[in-house]
């Protein structure tokens, strides 16, 4: 089994524990072998690169150097922000001079370049929606209308991220569709949610996230599905603020895509952490179950009609 | 041998940083040099006369001129020495301008380098031999590849010059992109009304043979004597018999075939004639959609055809034609708009290309000239045009300006107002490039008389909102973000090289740039010639061009062909390879490396030897560098001459 060096990231330990635990559960179920990078440290997150590119890259590179001992196919992380920092560090270290400077700051220099990927990329490319669909032929998410939201940094800048279309990504769409969900043509899938402006300028985040929720609601989505802890927090935790900013009441559950895959795979609730979501996910799941029930009823009726028809003919 | 050396000042170009008099003085010491002088402008009339006088007075056998680049003036000076009675190849040139005076300021160092370069030229000249060109006959027929407006113009001009023309077109009709246009800028006259008669002229001209649905498969030979293999694809209809009556189209049950002529806005029948004015007006079956081909059933067209022209098992065939010159006029293709994910082209039905919009505007288009948006057939009231989609954008590897998009967008905005008077058009632009005659006036008319809203700024994204499209962009003059709710979005897709252009260039042995456009010999002074003698360019295959420029180039290429054909015999360039047959071991390496196919294997007393086809060899020297025996040598650049140059440099 291919081994991946797993970089959980700090938010997975705090604000998005449910993302981390559902990711681990889903990977286990789909046969993606995760090995935690021992003694991993913060990638520098949002602030570091605004202060010093060298130090910021060194923070990320420390983790890459540690990962080398695991001899994994790739370093993978669920968080797009961690992904950016790791990938940018790799990208910058393509320059020999820069690499030497970074290595000078590290106890253990970066020797070779292990590819860095998001967990989403691994699930979309290495596992693939076709394999997922094959595992779950009865389409467990049928009837669930989803607005897939990727956020602004999962695929951008394209020359660094090298994954999917940077303006119209479809990796998550395809995974969700493979599970039977109805993926809506969500136009704002790479628009900014306001990111970490939630702390200094709440008004900006409320408005930007509000726009996203509005577009999803207008499309008739039952829920939004994300791949980013910060996006999830802005859309979910701040949904009240967003509602106030837009002057209408949103009630859209915001899932991590791993939670939905986990749900489809029958991963225990304790690992999915659905209870940690602020907007009650029950809303979306009820709508889904209702749609499924309606479909079953319709089919049963059709079936009954078909059975009756020959009898009528015979009579 | 008596050698004369002339050092040119080139005004202050050389004289400013090289002591020309000192170079002339130093040159006196070189072997065989009997005369030297320095002169203000060697290429001027008095300068050339001075060289001729010196040759006569001193009975010189060869001349060295140290001046500018040989690219520009070597032919000039060769003619000069010829006028004085010398063989034109008893002349050498040292470049002491580009290689010396323009790149260094240290006068002493420059002077020394100029002396060295002059010395090298003298050593080479001492080993020069007179060379003589060979003459050969030429075939005075011309092949024109591509039946767009540039190719049509070139074909008609050549035919009017009384030369036989073979016109090859890969589609089933000529007319190219221009035939798809509704109107032309800046005159807003009907495109097919001005092109149509020319297309008919092509069909009726006794000197033009048209091969539609054909492609050039292979090109052999050289200027004056090309052999071209042309693949005639199978239309599954015998065109000798087809009268273009259109009965088959009426009855064909498969109506979902891709309508290439209408840029796939709408569909057509599996057997179809692309448009009413098509030349030749013959039916073609699209086997991907024909039920006879896909399901083995149907055969209605064969039943209804009054002339029994349908041939389901028709095969493609290869014909060979001999021509003396070739005009490439293969045109361009549009940039693939789906590469901009944020604009939704290819995903959103109401985001279309300019050429698709052109078909919606055209009376012969799928909507009969009524503008209806593709999604629901409604008449759009707010139309947004986005310029520079696939031009001037490094991120999609199209950094060049496509040139005509500004103008066709202005034209479409004007036409939109004519078609739908209560409509509003917005044009998002980077800047307006309208340099042609009456062009700027035309775009101003779109803004001032037709009320088109020009917004300077790029569009960031387009997405559906209800049944409208929300176009989000920037207005960089106002410094604000803008949003327009549009019914239809027209992307002014830029131009890129036609599909297969690089492959054709390789067949023709001409160069192409990194985008696939064919390269001209000289961007300013030889715009329709290529570096392969006898192959000329016309129209957008060389770079994006509008109709006037394409037509002008078509005529220019024809003029070049007619000038070539005005001679009965051509001379080859004698600076070509020759084989020392005693040294040649017949290994064939030279044959493998020759990019022009100019070397063949011959049997010489039972042994294989290489032989140079003198009229094909271009004198590139690859064979001489490859030959392990040193048996093949390039006249005027023999190993001995080059070694002599190196020796001279090491000794000076």
Coordinates of C-alpha atoms in Angstrom, one line a residue, chain A residues 16-211:
Chain A
X16 CA -11.3 21.7 12.8
X17 CA -10.7 18.4 14.8
X18 CA -13.7 17.0 12.8
X19 CA -11.8 17.6 9.6
X20 CA -8.7 15.8 10.9
X21 CA -10.5 12.9 12.4
X22 CA -12.8 12.4 9.4
X23 CA -9.8 12.6 7.0
X24 CA -8.0 9.9 8.9
X25 CA -11.1 7.7 9.0
X26 CA -11.9 8.2 5.3
X27 CA -8.3 7.5 4.3
X28 CA -8.2 4.4 6.3
X29 CA -11.5 3.2 4.7
X30 CA -10.3 4.0 1.2
X31 CA -6.9 2.3 1.7
X32 CA -4.8 5.5 1.8
X33 CA -2.0 4.7 4.3
X34 CA -1.2 7.8 6.4
X35 CA 1.9 8.0 8.6
X36 CA 2.1 11.1 10.8
X37 CA 5.3 13.1 10.3
X38 CA 7.0 12.7 13.7
X39 CA 7.5 15.9 15.7
X40 CA 5.9 18.0 13.1
X41 CA 5.7 21.7 13.8
X42 CA 3.7 24.7 12.6
X43 CA 4.1 25.5 8.9
X44 CA 4.2 29.2 9.6
X45 CA 0.5 29.5 8.7
X46 CA -0.7 32.9 7.5
X47 CA 1.6 35.3 9.3
X48 CA 5.0 33.9 8.7
X49 CA 5.3 34.6 5.0
X50 CA 4.2 38.2 5.4
X51 CA 7.2 38.8 7.6
X52 CA 10.1 36.8 6.2
X53 CA 10.0 34.4 3.2
X54 CA 13.2 32.7 4.3
X55 CA 12.0 31.9 7.8
X56 CA 8.5 31.0 6.6
X57 CA 10.0 28.5 4.1
X58 CA 12.3 27.2 6.8
X59 CA 9.3 26.4 9.1
X60 CA 7.7 24.5 6.2
X61 CA 11.0 22.8 5.2
X62 CA 11.6 21.5 8.7
X63 CA 8.5 19.3 8.3
X64 CA 9.6 18.3 4.8
X65 CA 13.0 17.2 6.1
X66 CA 11.4 15.2 8.9
X67 CA 9.1 13.5 6.3
X68 CA 12.0 12.3 4.3
X69 CA 12.8 9.6 6.8
X70 CA 9.3 8.1 6.3
X71 CA 10.1 7.4 2.6
X72 CA 6.6 8.2 1.6
X73 CA 5.2 8.8 -1.9
X74 CA 4.1 12.3 -0.9
X75 CA 3.7 14.7 1.9
X76 CA -0.1 15.3 2.2
X77 CA -2.2 17.6 4.3
X78 CA -5.9 18.3 4.5
X79 CA -5.5 22.1 5.0
X80 CA -5.0 24.3 2.0
X81 CA -3.1 26.9 4.0
X82 CA -0.6 24.3 5.1
X83 CA -0.5 23.0 1.6
X84 CA 0.3 26.4 0.2
X85 CA 3.2 27.0 2.7
X86 CA 4.7 23.5 2.0
X87 CA 4.3 23.9 -1.7
X88 CA 5.7 27.4 -1.9
X89 CA 8.7 26.3 0.2
X90 CA 9.3 23.5 -2.3
X91 CA 8.8 25.9 -5.2
X92 CA 11.2 28.5 -3.8
X93 CA 13.8 25.9 -2.9
X94 CA 14.0 25.1 -6.6
X95 CA 16.4 28.0 -6.5
X96 CA 19.7 26.5 -5.3
X97 CA 20.8 29.7 -3.5
X98 CA 17.6 29.8 -1.6
X99 CA 17.7 26.2 -0.7
X100 CA 21.2 26.6 0.8
X101 CA 20.0 29.5 2.9
X102 CA 17.0 27.5 4.2
X103 CA 19.1 24.4 4.9
X104 CA 21.5 26.6 7.0
X105 CA 18.6 27.3 9.3
X106 CA 17.6 23.7 9.8
X107 CA 19.1 21.0 12.0
X108 CA 18.4 18.5 9.3
X109 CA 18.7 19.8 5.8
X110 CA 16.2 19.0 3.1
X111 CA 17.8 16.4 0.9
X112 CA 15.4 15.5 -1.8
X113 CA 12.1 17.0 -2.8
X114 CA 9.1 14.8 -1.8
X115 CA 6.0 15.9 -3.7
X116 CA 3.5 17.8 -1.7
X117 CA -0.2 17.2 -2.3
X118 CA -3.5 17.9 -0.6
X119 CA -5.5 15.0 0.7
X120 CA -8.1 16.1 -1.8
X121 CA -5.6 15.6 -4.7
X122 CA -4.7 12.1 -3.4
X123 CA -8.4 11.1 -3.1
X124 CA -9.2 12.6 -6.5
X125 CA -6.2 11.4 -8.4
X126 CA -4.6 8.4 -6.7
X127 CA -7.9 6.8 -5.5
X128 CA -10.2 8.4 -8.0
X129 CA -14.0 9.0 -8.1
X130 CA -14.5 5.8 -10.1
X131 CA -13.0 3.6 -7.4
X132 CA -15.2 5.4 -4.8
X133 CA -18.3 4.9 -6.9
X134 CA -17.5 1.2 -7.2
X135 CA -17.2 0.8 -3.5
X136 CA -20.6 2.5 -3.0
X137 CA -22.8 1.4 -5.9
X138 CA -26.1 2.3 -4.1
X139 CA -25.2 6.0 -4.2
X140 CA -25.7 6.8 -0.5
X141 CA -25.7 10.6 -0.9
X142 CA -28.5 10.6 -3.6
X143 CA -30.8 13.5 -3.2
X144 CA -28.3 15.7 -1.5
X145 CA -27.9 19.0 -3.3
X146 CA -24.4 20.4 -2.7
X147 CA -22.6 23.6 -3.5
X148 CA -18.9 22.6 -3.6
X149 CA -16.6 25.4 -2.3
X150 CA -12.9 25.1 -2.8
X151 CA -11.7 28.5 -1.5
X152 CA -9.1 30.6 -3.1
X153 CA -5.8 28.8 -2.4
X154 CA -6.5 25.2 -2.9
X155 CA -5.6 25.5 -6.6
X156 CA -3.9 28.9 -6.8
X157 CA -1.4 30.1 -7.9
X158 CA -1.6 27.4 -10.6
X159 CA 2.2 27.3 -11.3
X160 CA 2.8 26.4 -7.7
X161 CA -0.2 24.2 -6.9
X162 CA -0.3 22.2 -10.1
X163 CA -3.7 20.7 -9.3
X164 CA -7.0 20.9 -11.1
X165 CA -8.3 23.9 -13.0
X166 CA -7.4 27.0 -11.0
X167 CA -10.6 28.9 -12.1
X168 CA -13.0 26.0 -12.2
X169 CA -11.8 23.1 -10.1
X170 CA -13.8 19.9 -10.3
X171 CA -12.0 17.4 -8.1
X172 CA -14.4 17.6 -5.1
X173 CA -17.4 17.8 -7.5
X174 CA -16.5 14.5 -9.0
X175 CA -16.0 12.8 -5.7
X176 CA -19.3 14.0 -4.4
X177 CA -21.0 13.1 -7.7
X178 CA -19.5 9.6 -7.4
X179 CA -21.3 9.2 -4.1
X180 CA -24.6 10.1 -5.8
X181 CA -24.9 13.7 -4.5
X182 CA -26.3 16.3 -6.9
X183 CA -23.5 18.8 -7.5
X184 CA -24.8 22.2 -8.3
X185 CA -22.9 24.5 -10.8
X186 CA -21.7 26.7 -8.0
X187 CA -20.2 29.7 -9.7
X188 CA -18.2 31.1 -6.7
X189 CA -16.3 28.0 -5.9
X190 CA -12.9 29.8 -5.9
X191 CA -14.1 33.1 -4.5
X192 CA -12.5 34.4 -1.3
X193 CA -14.6 33.9 1.9
X194 CA -12.7 36.7 3.7
X195 CA -10.1 34.4 5.1
X196 CA -8.4 35.5 8.3
X197 CA -9.9 39.0 8.1
X198 CA -12.5 37.6 10.6
X199 CA -10.4 39.0 13.4
X200 CA -9.5 42.5 12.3
X201 CA -12.4 43.2 9.9
X202 CA -15.4 41.2 10.7
X203 CA -17.5 43.3 8.3
X204 CA -15.5 42.1 5.3
X205 CA -15.8 38.5 6.1
X206 CA -19.5 38.8 6.8
X207 CA -20.1 40.3 3.4
X208 CA -17.8 38.0 1.4
X209 CA -19.0 34.9 3.1
X210 CA -22.5 36.2 2.9
X211 CA -22.2 36.4 -0.9

